[in-house]
């Protein structure tokens, strides 16, 4: 399940999932939101498996080598 969540992040067009219905391409059991609404370019949290797990990550948008860093994973 965590591999599926990670794969969704890696293949996303915009890992920040900005805009209305930006996470519409995610499976129904997953959704993304910023950790803090006051910092939309900061860490984000991807909920998966119908809220049984989450993955906190940051995204560094570099031209040649964009990077997603997973800071915390929890799944019960």
mmCIF file of N, CA and C in Angstrom, residues 4 6-7 22-23 26 30-32 34 37 40-41 46 50-51 55-56 62 64-65 67-68 71-73:
data_model
loop_
_atom_site.group_PDB
_atom_site.id
_atom_site.type_symbol
_atom_site.label_atom_id
_atom_site.label_comp_id
_atom_site.label_asym_id
_atom_site.label_seq_id
_atom_site.Cartn_x
_atom_site.Cartn_y
_atom_site.Cartn_z
ATOM 1 N N UNK A 4 2.205 1.851 -3.450
ATOM 2 C CA UNK A 4 1.204 2.448 -4.332
ATOM 3 C C UNK A 4 1.097 3.948 -4.087
ATOM 4 N N UNK A 6 3.434 5.930 -2.869
ATOM 5 C CA UNK A 6 4.657 6.544 -3.375
ATOM 6 C C UNK A 6 4.623 6.644 -4.898
ATOM 7 N N UNK A 7 4.123 5.620 -5.548
ATOM 8 C CA UNK A 7 4.032 5.633 -7.011
ATOM 9 C C UNK A 7 3.104 6.747 -7.489
ATOM 10 N N UNK A 22 -7.409 19.049 -8.069
ATOM 11 C CA UNK A 22 -6.097 18.685 -8.599
ATOM 12 C C UNK A 22 -5.745 17.246 -8.281
ATOM 13 N N UNK A 23 -6.336 16.707 -7.209
ATOM 14 C CA UNK A 23 -6.038 15.319 -6.865
ATOM 15 C C UNK A 23 -7.110 14.361 -7.368
ATOM 16 N N UNK A 26 -6.091 10.798 -8.379
ATOM 17 C CA UNK A 26 -5.729 9.813 -7.359
ATOM 18 C C UNK A 26 -6.859 8.813 -7.159
ATOM 19 N N UNK A 30 -7.325 7.859 -1.659
ATOM 20 C CA UNK A 30 -6.177 8.742 -1.409
ATOM 21 C C UNK A 30 -6.552 10.197 -1.655
ATOM 22 N N UNK A 31 -5.973 11.072 -0.830
ATOM 23 C CA UNK A 31 -6.052 12.501 -1.124
ATOM 24 C C UNK A 31 -4.896 13.229 -0.463
ATOM 25 N N UNK A 32 -4.597 14.427 -0.951
ATOM 26 C CA UNK A 32 -3.433 15.193 -0.523
ATOM 27 C C UNK A 32 -3.882 16.549 -0.021
ATOM 28 N N UNK A 34 -1.952 20.232 2.214
ATOM 29 C CA UNK A 34 -0.761 20.754 2.890
ATOM 30 C C UNK A 34 -0.824 20.437 4.382
ATOM 31 N N UNK A 37 -1.969 24.991 6.220
ATOM 32 C CA UNK A 37 -2.603 25.753 5.140
ATOM 33 C C UNK A 37 -1.895 27.086 4.892
ATOM 34 N N UNK A 40 1.563 26.675 1.691
ATOM 35 C CA UNK A 40 1.156 25.765 0.616
ATOM 36 C C UNK A 40 2.309 25.131 -0.151
ATOM 37 N N UNK A 41 3.527 25.681 -0.065
ATOM 38 C CA UNK A 41 4.670 25.071 -0.749
ATOM 39 C C UNK A 41 5.547 24.285 0.206
ATOM 40 N N UNK A 46 -0.119 12.937 2.281
ATOM 41 C CA UNK A 46 -0.910 12.087 1.398
ATOM 42 C C UNK A 46 -1.575 11.026 2.264
ATOM 43 N N UNK A 50 -7.921 4.733 2.823
ATOM 44 C CA UNK A 50 -9.086 5.258 3.551
ATOM 45 C C UNK A 50 -8.732 5.740 4.960
ATOM 46 N N UNK A 51 -7.705 6.552 5.044
ATOM 47 C CA UNK A 51 -7.243 7.167 6.295
ATOM 48 C C UNK A 51 -6.553 6.191 7.238
ATOM 49 N N UNK A 55 1.451 9.717 4.569
ATOM 50 C CA UNK A 55 2.818 9.874 4.135
ATOM 51 C C UNK A 55 3.079 11.369 4.065
ATOM 52 N N UNK A 56 4.002 11.894 4.861
ATOM 53 C CA UNK A 56 4.341 13.316 4.850
ATOM 54 C C UNK A 56 5.560 13.479 3.947
ATOM 55 N N UNK A 62 13.116 21.033 -9.007
ATOM 56 C CA UNK A 62 14.292 21.397 -9.797
ATOM 57 C C UNK A 62 14.050 21.002 -11.242
ATOM 58 N N UNK A 64 16.241 19.868 -13.634
ATOM 59 C CA UNK A 64 16.868 18.646 -14.111
ATOM 60 C C UNK A 64 16.548 17.432 -13.253
ATOM 61 N N UNK A 65 16.393 17.631 -11.951
ATOM 62 C CA UNK A 65 16.191 16.484 -11.072
ATOM 63 C C UNK A 65 15.205 16.837 -9.956
ATOM 64 N N UNK A 67 12.770 16.416 -6.876
ATOM 65 C CA UNK A 67 12.972 15.467 -5.796
ATOM 66 C C UNK A 67 11.799 15.469 -4.828
ATOM 67 N N UNK A 68 11.316 14.288 -4.496
ATOM 68 C CA UNK A 68 10.298 14.111 -3.466
ATOM 69 C C UNK A 68 10.982 13.428 -2.289
ATOM 70 N N UNK A 71 9.214 12.267 4.554
ATOM 71 C CA UNK A 71 9.710 12.537 5.896
ATOM 72 C C UNK A 71 9.116 11.598 6.940
ATOM 73 N N UNK A 72 7.898 11.123 6.694
ATOM 74 C CA UNK A 72 7.244 10.255 7.665
ATOM 75 C C UNK A 72 6.233 9.366 6.955
ATOM 76 N N UNK A 73 6.176 8.113 7.359
ATOM 77 C CA UNK A 73 5.196 7.170 6.842
ATOM 78 C C UNK A 73 4.542 6.482 8.032
#
